[in-house]
């Protein structure tokens, strides 16, 4: 699933193409693309027509357009959603679910989603400009509302594994499996260390590394492991070539040369260095994969 850097790459591309433009019409194909909009796709399309896109914004992995009258259009990419800027006469994509036409008659925007986990929905904006439906999502490390001291205190108060806490979007948003593993590798912390057992400086270091690795990924267009994540021009990111831990099982740790291990965690894979990131004592000899 796209994480913060990938969604931010899409946001920046969208901003260049849609900010200030008026929606002339929206075509929605099927009900699934608008399943989060309770009134259905016809109502959503009717309410969008004639509105101007004031700004394209993001919090964590969530993307939305600021529209008129305090409304926001959430565009959730899910696992395979793509927002593509196309010429109106370009052939339709196989998995096209939504088409946005603009009053100036120029390029249109298409929402393409092979696995159909993404979708669109209207939401009122709260006083801070965030859609009310995602008001529970915490600020992410790359936005001005982020308060690292407060996040460190919240993390420190948790007895759960530190990686689980990093993935909790109500604590800090935008960090997913890829960048959690990279931040923990940089900080030399095993992901199953209890968050409460870490000192506040160590927690702050993990968060600093998460922000740094996400900024580095942004500079390279995000991380693409297949053709499903692309920016608005259809190009893939290439930060996967710079990953130190995630997806590197069996390859030498860039820091010490020990083969990177793969372990199961929360129904997904975690990657770490056995030497740089020793397991917590309670897990040693547990027989988990990678032991």
XYZ file of N, CA and C in Angstrom:
873
model
N 0.843 -1.191 0.000
C 0.000 0.000 0.000
C 0.880 1.243 0.000
N 0.538 2.271 -0.787
C 1.343 3.490 -0.781
C 1.439 4.087 0.617
N 2.630 4.543 0.967
C 2.848 5.197 2.255
C 3.021 6.685 2.021
N 3.383 7.415 3.045
C 3.415 8.877 2.956
C 4.185 9.399 1.745
N 5.420 8.958 1.476
C 6.147 9.534 0.337
C 5.439 9.325 -0.994
N 4.860 8.134 -1.187
C 4.184 7.849 -2.442
C 2.944 8.738 -2.599
N 2.179 8.906 -1.508
C 0.987 9.752 -1.572
C 1.383 11.213 -1.765
N 2.475 11.644 -1.157
C 2.925 13.019 -1.331
C 3.386 13.276 -2.763
N 4.040 12.294 -3.396
C 4.423 12.439 -4.804
C 3.170 12.651 -5.657
N 2.134 11.866 -5.399
C 0.880 12.019 -6.134
C 0.260 13.380 -5.853
N 0.270 13.804 -4.583
C -0.317 15.110 -4.231
C 0.358 16.238 -5.006
N 1.678 16.221 -5.040
C 2.397 17.283 -5.738
C 2.056 17.302 -7.226
N 1.960 16.114 -7.816
C 1.589 16.059 -9.225
C 0.180 16.556 -9.469
N -0.743 16.167 -8.581
C -2.129 16.634 -8.714
C -2.226 18.145 -8.578
N -1.491 18.694 -7.614
C -1.559 20.133 -7.377
C -1.219 20.919 -8.644
N -0.231 20.438 -9.379
C 0.165 21.125 -10.609
C -0.934 21.102 -11.665
N -1.751 20.064 -11.650
C -2.718 19.866 -12.727
C -4.146 20.284 -12.386
N -4.534 20.296 -11.099
C -5.953 20.526 -10.797
C -6.229 21.745 -9.937
N -5.253 22.246 -9.207
C -5.535 23.405 -8.349
C -5.999 24.606 -9.182
N -7.091 25.205 -8.758
C -7.654 26.366 -9.440
C -8.593 26.036 -10.580
N -8.712 24.765 -10.941
C -9.582 24.373 -12.053
C -10.979 24.014 -11.543
N -11.979 24.261 -12.394
C -13.364 23.947 -12.032
C -13.777 22.624 -12.656
N -14.439 21.802 -11.846
C -14.931 20.516 -12.331
C -16.162 20.725 -13.205
N -16.056 20.320 -14.475
C -17.201 20.432 -15.378
C -18.104 19.219 -15.271
N -17.531 18.075 -14.954
C -18.322 16.859 -14.833
C -17.481 15.724 -14.294
N -18.130 14.803 -13.590
C -17.453 13.644 -13.009
C -18.217 12.395 -13.422
N -17.515 11.461 -14.017
C -18.109 10.182 -14.417
C -17.601 9.095 -13.479
N -18.506 8.427 -12.796
C -18.163 7.340 -11.887
C -18.716 6.032 -12.439
N -17.879 5.025 -12.484
C -18.281 3.743 -13.041
C -18.480 2.731 -11.919
N -19.693 2.297 -11.740
C -20.001 1.336 -10.687
C -20.173 2.005 -9.337
N -20.563 1.212 -8.346
C -20.830 1.737 -7.004
C -19.615 1.641 -6.095
N -18.684 0.745 -6.400
C -17.596 0.492 -5.455
C -16.697 1.702 -5.267
N -16.462 2.470 -6.315
C -15.569 3.620 -6.213
C -16.109 4.673 -5.249
N -17.453 4.696 -5.058
C -18.074 5.685 -4.174
C -18.715 5.026 -2.956
N -18.263 3.824 -2.601
C -18.918 3.100 -1.499
C -18.772 3.832 -0.173
N -17.741 4.683 -0.009
C -17.586 5.443 1.229
C -18.482 6.682 1.254
N -19.107 7.006 0.123
C -20.060 8.114 0.043
C -21.453 7.520 0.165
N -22.059 7.672 1.324
C -23.280 6.935 1.663
C -24.399 7.173 0.654
N -24.506 8.382 0.122
C -25.610 8.706 -0.786
C -25.433 8.113 -2.176
N -24.273 7.518 -2.460
C -24.085 6.830 -3.727
C -23.366 7.652 -4.780
N -22.965 6.986 -5.882
C -22.154 7.641 -6.909
C -22.866 8.770 -7.655
N -24.165 8.627 -7.909
C -24.876 9.676 -8.636
C -24.889 10.969 -7.837
N -25.134 10.851 -6.520
C -25.132 12.034 -5.656
C -23.747 12.659 -5.595
N -22.723 11.825 -5.498
C -21.355 12.341 -5.430
C -21.008 13.102 -6.701
N -21.293 12.529 -7.859
C -20.983 13.195 -9.113
C -21.728 14.520 -9.239
N -23.004 14.535 -8.838
C -23.815 15.757 -8.940
C -23.276 16.850 -8.021
N -22.818 16.478 -6.837
C -22.331 17.477 -5.865
C -20.950 18.012 -6.228
N -20.214 17.270 -7.038
C -18.888 17.733 -7.442
C -18.929 18.662 -8.642
N -19.872 18.471 -9.529
C -19.935 19.259 -10.760
C -20.064 20.745 -10.448
N -19.250 21.546 -11.099
C -19.291 22.996 -10.922
C -18.461 23.535 -9.781
N -17.794 22.656 -9.031
C -16.970 23.117 -7.907
C -15.518 23.321 -8.355
N -14.877 24.288 -7.727
C -13.482 24.582 -8.033
C -12.575 23.894 -7.010
N -11.455 23.367 -7.493
C -10.467 22.746 -6.607
C -9.541 23.847 -6.088
N -9.686 24.181 -4.814
C -8.881 25.264 -4.239
C -7.464 24.802 -3.923
N -7.310 23.564 -3.427
C -5.994 23.066 -3.044
C -6.044 21.547 -2.953
N -4.880 20.927 -3.081
C -4.742 19.479 -2.904
C -3.907 19.266 -1.651
N -4.442 18.545 -0.679
C -3.785 18.407 0.624
C -3.610 16.929 0.987
N -2.803 16.709 2.029
C -2.505 15.341 2.467
C -2.225 15.340 3.963
N -2.645 14.266 4.613
C -2.208 13.956 5.980
C -1.896 12.466 6.017
N -0.668 12.125 6.373
C -0.278 10.725 6.367
C -0.479 10.130 4.989
N -1.278 9.064 4.913
C -1.534 8.377 3.648
C -2.832 8.837 2.985
N -3.462 9.879 3.548
C -4.759 10.337 3.054
C -4.596 11.602 2.218
N -5.334 11.651 1.123
C -5.254 12.732 0.154
C -6.646 13.330 -0.008
N -6.736 14.655 -0.110
C -8.034 15.257 -0.377
C -7.903 16.578 -1.121
N -9.009 16.952 -1.780
C -9.115 18.250 -2.438
C -9.932 19.177 -1.553
N -9.471 20.385 -1.354
C -10.287 21.431 -0.749
C -11.213 21.983 -1.829
N -12.508 21.885 -1.590
C -13.500 22.412 -2.513
C -14.167 23.635 -1.887
N -15.245 24.102 -2.454
C -15.936 25.278 -1.930
C -16.859 24.904 -0.772
N -17.194 25.899 0.029
C -18.177 25.748 1.101
C -17.773 24.723 2.157
N -16.480 24.655 2.477
C -16.019 23.796 3.556
C -16.100 22.319 3.285
N -16.072 21.925 2.015
C -16.126 20.510 1.651
C -14.762 20.027 1.177
N -14.515 18.745 1.412
C -13.298 18.119 0.911
C -13.640 16.819 0.209
N -12.931 16.519 -0.875
C -13.096 15.251 -1.571
C -11.920 14.361 -1.218
N -12.187 13.313 -0.442
C -11.153 12.340 -0.105
C -10.919 11.413 -1.289
N -9.638 11.210 -1.620
C -9.266 10.284 -2.684
C -8.320 9.265 -2.071
N -8.847 8.094 -1.743
C -8.032 7.069 -1.091
C -7.526 6.101 -2.147
N -6.188 5.920 -2.204
C -5.595 5.090 -3.243
C -5.711 3.601 -2.961
N -5.954 3.214 -1.702
C -6.003 1.804 -1.371
C -4.678 1.129 -1.684
N -4.713 -0.079 -2.226
C -3.490 -0.808 -2.536
C -2.984 -0.554 -3.950
N -3.890 -0.205 -4.861
C -3.477 -0.128 -6.263
C -4.054 1.068 -7.001
N -4.644 2.033 -6.286
C -5.251 3.182 -6.941
C -4.224 4.084 -7.613
N -4.577 4.570 -8.786
C -3.730 5.490 -9.541
C -4.565 6.680 -9.987
N -4.006 7.875 -9.846
C -4.624 9.090 -10.362
C -3.757 9.568 -11.514
N -4.307 9.517 -12.717
C -3.518 9.744 -13.922
C -4.051 10.947 -14.698
N -3.169 11.858 -15.056
C -3.514 12.982 -15.917
C -3.430 12.502 -17.361
N -4.534 12.633 -18.099
C -4.593 12.108 -19.460
C -5.225 13.127 -20.408
N -4.916 12.993 -21.676
C -5.621 13.740 -22.706
C -7.039 13.183 -22.815
N -8.048 14.029 -23.033
C -9.426 13.520 -23.134
C -9.619 12.467 -24.216
N -8.765 12.480 -25.259
C -8.940 11.497 -26.324
C -8.073 10.255 -26.159
N -7.371 10.120 -25.010
C -6.573 8.922 -24.752
C -7.504 7.731 -24.492
N -7.147 6.529 -24.919
C -7.999 5.355 -24.670
C -8.222 5.137 -23.173
N -9.397 4.647 -22.827
C -9.693 4.361 -21.425
C -8.846 3.204 -20.913
N -8.400 3.319 -19.674
C -7.662 2.237 -19.028
C -8.625 1.099 -18.679
N -8.089 -0.095 -18.541
C -8.919 -1.279 -18.282
C -9.681 -1.151 -16.970
N -9.033 -0.618 -15.945
C -9.662 -0.559 -14.622
C -10.050 0.879 -14.249
N -10.568 1.627 -15.231
C -10.980 3.007 -15.007
C -12.269 3.040 -14.186
N -12.247 3.779 -13.062
C -13.423 3.868 -12.186
C -13.990 5.275 -12.084
N -13.192 6.299 -12.366
C -13.696 7.666 -12.275
C -12.947 8.545 -13.263
N -13.693 9.522 -13.832
C -13.111 10.476 -14.774
C -13.536 11.881 -14.334
N -12.573 12.773 -14.199
C -12.846 14.162 -13.834
C -12.553 15.041 -15.046
N -13.582 15.743 -15.534
C -13.408 16.686 -16.637
C -13.463 18.108 -16.071
N -12.706 19.001 -16.682
C -12.591 20.365 -16.165
C -13.130 21.381 -17.164
N -13.548 22.524 -16.621
C -14.213 23.534 -17.430
C -13.354 24.152 -18.504
N -12.030 24.085 -18.347
C -11.154 24.685 -19.354
C -10.935 23.788 -20.561
N -11.488 22.563 -20.526
C -11.376 21.671 -21.660
C -10.018 21.037 -21.855
N -9.106 21.222 -20.897
C -7.763 20.660 -21.022
C -7.704 19.215 -20.566
N -6.548 18.822 -20.034
C -6.353 17.439 -19.598
C -7.388 17.041 -18.558
N -7.737 15.760 -18.555
C -8.653 15.245 -17.555
C -7.891 14.381 -16.573
N -8.534 14.068 -15.457
C -7.929 13.210 -14.439
C -8.735 11.924 -14.359
N -8.010 10.797 -14.265
C -8.676 9.499 -14.191
C -8.226 8.750 -12.941
N -9.184 8.090 -12.303
C -8.882 7.231 -11.168
C -8.977 5.788 -11.650
N -7.840 5.100 -11.620
C -7.732 3.724 -12.089
C -7.353 2.862 -10.894
N -8.051 1.737 -10.711
C -7.798 0.918 -9.525
C -8.036 -0.545 -9.855
N -6.972 -1.299 -9.997
C -7.071 -2.713 -10.376
C -7.749 -3.549 -9.306
N -7.388 -3.295 -8.024
C -7.909 -4.140 -6.937
C -9.135 -3.555 -6.255
N -9.527 -2.355 -6.628
C -10.756 -1.675 -6.180
C -10.845 -1.492 -4.665
N -9.709 -1.339 -3.983
C -9.752 -1.043 -2.555
C -9.795 0.460 -2.290
N -9.468 1.270 -3.286
C -9.502 2.719 -3.130
C -10.900 3.255 -3.360
N -11.032 4.584 -3.314
C -12.346 5.174 -3.539
C -12.400 6.649 -3.218
N -13.582 7.246 -3.437
C -13.810 8.675 -3.281
C -14.951 8.901 -2.294
N -14.909 10.027 -1.587
C -16.006 10.385 -0.682
C -15.909 11.859 -0.336
N -17.054 12.507 -0.203
C -17.105 13.886 0.267
C -17.126 13.917 1.787
N -16.520 14.954 2.353
C -16.525 15.116 3.804
C -16.472 16.597 4.140
N -17.158 16.986 5.215
C -16.986 18.334 5.755
C -15.580 18.470 6.314
N -15.028 19.682 6.240
C -13.715 19.947 6.801
C -13.859 20.514 8.208
N -12.968 20.094 9.111
C -13.003 20.635 10.472
C -12.322 22.005 10.481
N -12.286 22.713 11.624
C -11.702 24.059 11.651
C -10.237 24.124 11.229
N -9.521 23.002 11.284
C -8.118 22.990 10.860
C -7.970 22.667 9.369
N -9.100 22.415 8.686
C -9.056 22.108 7.265
C -8.898 20.647 6.939
N -9.020 19.769 7.935
C -8.894 18.326 7.734
C -10.292 17.717 7.613
N -10.530 16.807 6.679
C -11.847 16.165 6.587
C -12.237 15.505 7.918
N -13.468 15.717 8.323
C -13.904 15.195 9.627
C -13.845 13.664 9.677
N -13.987 13.011 8.556
C -13.958 11.550 8.546
C -12.570 10.991 8.850
N -11.534 11.818 8.766
C -10.189 11.346 9.120
C -9.594 12.190 10.248
N -10.455 12.831 11.035
C -9.966 13.694 12.119
C -9.208 12.913 13.179
N -9.418 11.597 13.243
C -8.715 10.767 14.233
C -7.282 10.462 13.807
N -6.922 10.768 12.572
C -5.582 10.501 12.070
C -4.628 11.571 12.614
N -3.534 11.134 13.211
C -2.577 12.057 13.811
C -1.769 12.778 12.734
N -1.238 13.958 13.032
C -0.324 14.618 12.094
C 0.874 13.733 11.791
N 1.419 13.906 10.595
C 2.577 13.111 10.190
C 3.870 13.913 10.361
N 5.028 13.238 10.324
C 6.293 13.918 10.618
C 6.698 15.006 9.635
N 6.040 15.106 8.494
C 6.434 16.101 7.499
C 5.492 17.297 7.437
N 4.530 17.398 8.357
C 3.617 18.533 8.321
C 3.839 19.461 9.508
N 3.393 20.704 9.369
C 3.676 21.721 10.379
C 2.967 21.448 11.696
N 1.845 20.725 11.666
C 1.104 20.450 12.901
C 1.746 19.353 13.751
N 2.773 18.724 13.238
C 3.431 17.612 13.949
C 4.178 18.141 15.167
N 3.943 17.520 16.313
C 4.586 17.893 17.574
C 5.366 16.674 18.067
N 6.655 16.639 17.778
C 7.424 15.431 18.084
C 7.483 15.134 19.572
N 7.591 16.147 20.414
C 7.642 15.883 21.854
C 6.387 15.171 22.319
N 5.238 15.607 21.802
C 3.975 14.965 22.185
C 3.928 13.530 21.663
N 4.434 13.305 20.449
C 4.439 11.957 19.892
C 5.363 11.051 20.697
N 6.532 11.555 21.091
C 7.450 10.759 21.911
C 6.764 10.328 23.202
N 6.021 11.238 23.822
C 5.319 10.880 25.074
C 4.270 9.804 24.813
N 3.545 9.910 23.699
C 2.523 8.907 23.393
C 3.158 7.551 23.120
N 4.250 7.540 22.389
C 4.930 6.277 22.100
C 5.451 5.656 23.396
N 6.075 6.459 24.215
C 6.659 5.980 25.477
C 5.593 5.363 26.386
N 4.364 5.835 26.285
C 3.282 5.348 27.155
C 2.722 4.001 26.713
N 3.175 3.505 25.540
C 2.641 2.254 25.000
C 3.527 1.073 25.400
N 2.894 -0.025 25.821
C 3.630 -1.254 26.128
C 3.750 -2.174 24.908
N 3.098 -1.813 23.813
C 3.149 -2.633 22.599
C 4.525 -2.546 21.943
N 4.772 -3.467 21.008
C 6.008 -3.437 20.231
C 6.128 -2.086 19.534
N 7.340 -1.555 19.491
C 7.519 -0.207 18.954
C 7.097 -0.127 17.490
N 7.298 -1.189 16.720
C 6.857 -1.125 15.321
C 5.342 -1.034 15.241
N 4.641 -1.782 16.077
C 3.176 -1.696 16.105
C 2.733 -0.263 16.394
N 3.428 0.412 17.305
C 3.081 1.785 17.660
C 3.355 2.723 16.478
N 4.469 2.517 15.789
C 4.782 3.358 14.628
C 3.732 3.220 13.535
N 3.119 2.041 13.432
C 2.104 1.804 12.407
C 0.716 2.277 12.829
N 0.561 2.698 14.082
C -0.721 3.176 14.606
C -0.934 4.611 14.126
N -1.838 4.796 13.180
C -2.023 6.115 12.561
C -2.665 7.132 13.495
N -3.165 6.685 14.644
C -3.690 7.637 15.632
C -2.582 8.174 16.535
N -1.397 7.569 16.464
C -0.234 8.047 17.229
C 0.618 8.962 16.362
N 0.986 8.476 15.204
C 1.719 9.252 14.197
C 1.335 8.669 12.849
N 1.006 9.511 11.887
C 0.500 8.984 10.620
C 1.580 8.959 9.548
N 1.301 8.193 8.509
C 2.156 8.172 7.334
C 3.207 7.094 7.305
N 3.575 6.549 8.473
C 4.623 5.531 8.529
C 3.981 4.167 8.327
N 4.387 3.481 7.274
C 3.904 2.132 7.008
C 5.015 1.125 7.185
N 4.798 -0.073 6.679
C 5.717 -1.178 6.914
C 7.122 -0.901 6.384
N 7.196 -0.325 5.185
C 8.498 -0.082 4.566
C 9.326 0.881 5.398
N 8.764 2.042 5.685
C 9.560 3.094 6.319
C 9.734 2.864 7.816
N 8.831 2.072 8.426
C 9.062 1.664 9.818
C 10.313 0.793 9.894
N 10.417 -0.196 8.996
C 11.598 -1.071 9.005
C 12.873 -0.279 8.740
N 12.811 0.669 7.812
C 14.003 1.460 7.498
C 14.409 2.361 8.666
N 13.422 2.980 9.328
C 13.725 3.849 10.466
C 14.308 3.041 11.623
N 13.735 1.870 11.892
C 14.224 1.037 12.991
C 15.630 0.516 12.688
N 15.893 0.191 11.423
C 17.250 -0.238 11.060
C 18.243 0.892 11.302
N 17.896 2.090 10.886
C 18.792 3.232 11.067
C 19.043 3.507 12.547
N 18.010 3.284 13.376
C 18.132 3.546 14.814
C 18.700 2.361 15.586
N 18.920 1.203 14.917
C 19.444 -0.020 15.533
C 18.502 -0.553 16.613
N 17.205 -0.498 16.345
C 16.184 -0.945 17.293
C 15.368 -2.058 16.643
N 15.195 -3.174 17.339
C 14.340 -4.246 16.841
C 12.880 -3.828 17.002
N 12.067 -4.125 15.991
C 10.682 -3.667 15.978
C 9.807 -4.229 17.066
N 10.209 -5.346 17.697
C 9.388 -5.905 18.763
C 9.850 -5.493 20.156
N 10.778 -4.563 20.225
C 11.091 -3.975 21.538
C 9.856 -3.242 22.045
N 9.444 -3.452 23.304
C 8.309 -2.686 23.827
C 8.608 -1.192 23.775
N 7.665 -0.424 23.280
C 7.893 1.017 23.163
C 8.221 1.639 24.519
N 7.562 1.160 25.573
C 7.770 1.732 26.908
C 9.167 1.461 27.450
N 9.861 0.479 26.861
C 11.208 0.153 27.341
C 12.279 1.053 26.734
N 11.913 1.814 25.719
C 12.872 2.686 25.045
C 12.945 4.037 25.752
N 14.111 4.625 25.759
C 14.245 5.963 26.327
C 13.634 6.981 25.362
N 13.296 8.142 25.885
C 12.729 9.176 25.022
C 13.703 9.610 23.924
N 15.016 9.729 24.210
C 15.940 10.065 23.113
C 15.975 9.009 22.012
N 15.858 7.725 22.375
C 15.842 6.672 21.358
C 14.562 6.765 20.526
N 13.431 6.993 21.174
C 12.172 7.145 20.443
C 12.257 8.335 19.495
N 12.807 9.446 19.991
C 12.964 10.627 19.136
C 13.864 10.323 17.942
N 14.905 9.519 18.170
C 15.807 9.160 17.078
C 15.089 8.317 16.028
N 14.257 7.374 16.479
C 13.487 6.558 15.536
C 12.586 7.455 14.685
N 11.910 8.391 15.318
C 11.014 9.305 14.591
C 11.801 10.200 13.646
N 12.968 10.662 14.074
C 13.820 11.470 13.185
C 14.237 10.662 11.958
N 14.601 9.405 12.189
C 14.996 8.554 11.074
C 13.814 8.295 10.132
N 12.621 8.128 10.703
C 11.437 7.923 9.860
C 11.221 9.131 8.952
N 11.332 10.327 9.516
C 11.166 11.539 8.707
C 12.255 11.635 7.644
N 13.505 11.317 8.028
C 14.620 11.428 7.089
C 14.486 10.439 5.937
N 14.103 9.206 6.248
C 14.019 8.202 5.181
C 12.831 8.508 4.263
N 11.747 9.077 4.804
C 10.626 9.434 3.945
C 10.977 10.617 3.047
N 11.755 11.571 3.567
C 12.208 12.684 2.708
C 13.124 12.163 1.606
N 13.994 11.222 1.951
C 14.869 10.637 0.937
C 14.061 9.910 -0.132
N 13.017 9.197 0.292
C 12.162 8.502 -0.673
C 11.447 9.497 -1.582
N 11.009 10.618 -1.007
C 10.355 11.648 -1.813
C 11.263 12.134 -2.931
N 12.539 12.311 -2.616
C 13.495 12.796 -3.615
C 13.648 11.837 -4.782
N 13.281 10.559 -4.555
C 13.415 9.549 -5.605
C 12.058 9.073 -6.133
N 11.015 9.847 -5.840
C 9.703 9.530 -6.390
C 8.940 8.457 -5.660
N 9.394 8.086 -4.446
C 8.726 7.044 -3.684
C 9.313 5.677 -3.966
N 8.640 4.649 -3.439
C 9.094 3.266 -3.581
C 8.095 2.482 -4.411
N 8.550 1.882 -5.495
C 7.699 1.068 -6.360
C 8.261 -0.347 -6.442
N 7.448 -1.333 -6.037
C 7.846 -2.724 -6.186
C 7.160 -3.382 -7.380
N 6.145 -2.713 -7.951
C 5.489 -3.217 -9.146
C 4.911 -2.032 -9.900
N 4.132 -2.291 -10.922
C 3.612 -1.221 -11.765
C 2.359 -0.560 -11.199
N 1.904 -0.963 -10.021
C 0.652 -0.440 -9.494
C 0.807 0.945 -8.863
N 1.986 1.237 -8.263
C 2.183 2.591 -7.747
C 2.900 3.430 -8.790
N 2.249 4.494 -9.256
C 2.865 5.437 -10.183
C 2.406 6.840 -9.809
N 3.149 7.850 -10.283
C 2.699 9.221 -10.070
C 1.685 9.590 -11.159
N 1.256 10.856 -11.196
C 0.159 11.234 -12.091
C 0.550 11.158 -13.561
N 1.830 11.084 -13.847
C 2.286 10.937 -15.229
C 2.587 9.490 -15.597
N 2.305 8.560 -14.662
C 2.505 7.148 -14.942
C 3.899 6.638 -14.660
N 4.752 7.456 -14.020
C 6.133 7.051 -13.743
C 6.236 6.405 -12.367
N 7.115 5.408 -12.233
C 7.345 4.728 -10.963
C 8.459 5.397 -10.181
N 8.410 5.255 -8.856
C 9.516 5.715 -8.026
C 10.614 4.670 -7.988
N 11.794 5.064 -7.521
C 12.905 4.108 -7.523
C 13.670 4.074 -6.208
N 13.003 4.449 -5.087
C 13.681 4.392 -3.793
C 13.935 2.952 -3.358
N 13.252 1.975 -3.969
C 13.487 0.578 -3.606
C 14.954 0.198 -3.796
N 15.659 0.916 -4.660
C 17.078 0.631 -4.876
C 17.943 1.093 -3.699
N 17.376 1.948 -2.841
C 18.136 2.504 -1.712
C 17.757 1.894 -0.373
N 16.852 0.928 -0.359
C 16.399 0.341 0.895
C 17.525 -0.468 1.543
N 17.692 -0.265 2.855
C 18.743 -0.981 3.592
C 18.234 -2.274 4.199
N 16.973 -2.304 4.627
C 16.441 -3.469 5.344
C 15.218 -4.063 4.663
N 14.209 -3.244 4.391
C 12.945 -3.771 3.878
C 13.151 -4.501 2.550
N 12.664 -5.736 2.490
C 12.747 -6.532 1.277
C 14.125 -7.056 0.944
N 15.054 -6.943 1.903
C 16.449 -7.299 1.611
C 16.870 -8.620 2.259
N 15.932 -9.500 2.585
C 16.254 -10.751 3.284
C 17.370 -11.511 2.574
N 18.389 -11.908 3.366
C 19.510 -12.672 2.848
C 20.637 -11.830 2.288
N 20.383 -10.558 2.046
C 21.434 -9.675 1.533
C 22.223 -9.093 2.699
N 23.478 -8.714 2.493
C 24.277 -8.203 3.609
C 23.778 -6.851 4.112
N 23.748 -6.716 5.433
C 23.419 -5.433 6.049
C 24.420 -4.391 5.547
N 23.981 -3.238 5.056
C 24.907 -2.224 4.560
C 25.857 -1.682 5.628
N 25.519 -1.936 6.906
C 26.336 -1.389 7.993
C 27.360 -2.399 8.497
N 26.944 -3.683 8.649
C 27.858 -4.657 9.266
C 28.091 -5.900 8.420
N 27.328 -6.093 7.370
C 27.524 -7.234 6.491
C 26.756 -8.488 6.859
N 26.096 -8.512 8.027
C 25.305 -9.671 8.428
C 24.071 -9.787 7.531
N 23.702 -10.986 7.090
C 22.519 -11.124 6.238
C 21.255 -10.607 6.932
N 20.497 -9.814 6.217
C 19.229 -9.287 6.726
C 18.247 -10.449 6.915
N 17.496 -10.416 8.029
C 16.533 -11.489 8.312
C 15.113 -10.992 8.027
N 14.272 -11.943 7.738
C 12.844 -11.682 7.545
C 12.079 -12.395 8.647
N 11.166 -11.673 9.301
C 10.327 -12.234 10.365
C 8.871 -11.864 10.106
N 7.957 -12.656 10.660
C 6.539 -12.341 10.568
C 6.149 -11.391 11.695
N 5.346 -10.384 11.339
C 4.900 -9.405 12.339
C 3.569 -8.827 11.880
N 2.522 -8.984 12.679
C 1.207 -8.425 12.376
C 0.739 -8.827 10.969
N 0.878 -10.098 10.640
C 0.437 -10.630 9.345
C 1.148 -9.994 8.156
N 2.352 -9.526 8.402
C 3.162 -8.993 7.314
C 4.612 -9.346 7.591
N 5.511 -8.944 6.724
C 6.921 -9.256 6.907
C 7.666 -8.064 7.497
N 8.597 -8.360 8.406
C 9.516 -7.359 8.935
C 10.935 -7.765 8.569
N 11.758 -6.774 8.321
C 13.138 -7.017 7.933
C 14.065 -6.238 8.857
N 15.112 -6.912 9.351
C 16.042 -6.266 10.289
C 17.382 -6.975 10.233
N 18.371 -6.390 10.885
C 19.709 -6.982 10.943
C 19.879 -7.703 12.281
N 20.198 -8.990 12.283
C 20.346 -9.731 13.547
C 21.433 -9.149 14.462
N 22.452 -8.564 13.866
C 23.550 -8.037 14.675
C 23.272 -6.606 15.134
N 22.810 -5.764 14.239
C 22.566 -4.362 14.592
C 21.283 -4.169 15.396
N 20.331 -5.100 15.213
C 19.024 -4.972 15.863
C 18.692 -6.273 16.597
N 19.378 -6.576 17.687
C 19.112 -7.831 18.395
C 17.681 -7.889 18.910
N 17.132 -9.101 18.897
C 15.778 -9.298 19.410
C 15.719 -8.980 20.905
N 14.553 -8.555 21.385
C 14.359 -8.461 22.837
C 14.569 -9.833 23.475
N 15.017 -9.876 24.688
C 15.344 -11.155 25.340
C 14.185 -12.126 25.344
N 12.976 -11.623 25.485
C 11.814 -12.519 25.569
C 11.554 -13.231 24.245
N 12.152 -12.747 23.135
C 11.921 -13.363 21.835
C 13.061 -14.262 21.393
N 14.203 -14.172 22.058
C 15.363 -14.946 21.623
C 15.098 -16.443 21.796
N 15.448 -17.200 20.759
C 15.230 -18.638 20.829
C 13.783 -19.027 20.694
N 12.935 -18.101 20.195
C 11.510 -18.397 20.099
C 11.161 -19.265 18.914
N 12.140 -19.426 18.009
C 11.872 -20.238 16.818
C 11.129 -19.503 15.748
N 11.007 -18.185 15.871
C 10.321 -17.423 14.831
C 11.157 -17.427 13.551
N 10.501 -17.180 12.397
C 11.257 -17.167 11.137
C 12.391 -16.175 11.213
N 13.547 -16.562 10.724
C 14.723 -15.704 10.746
C 15.588 -15.912 11.943
N 15.182 -16.814 12.865
C 15.966 -17.039 14.079
C 17.273 -17.724 13.753
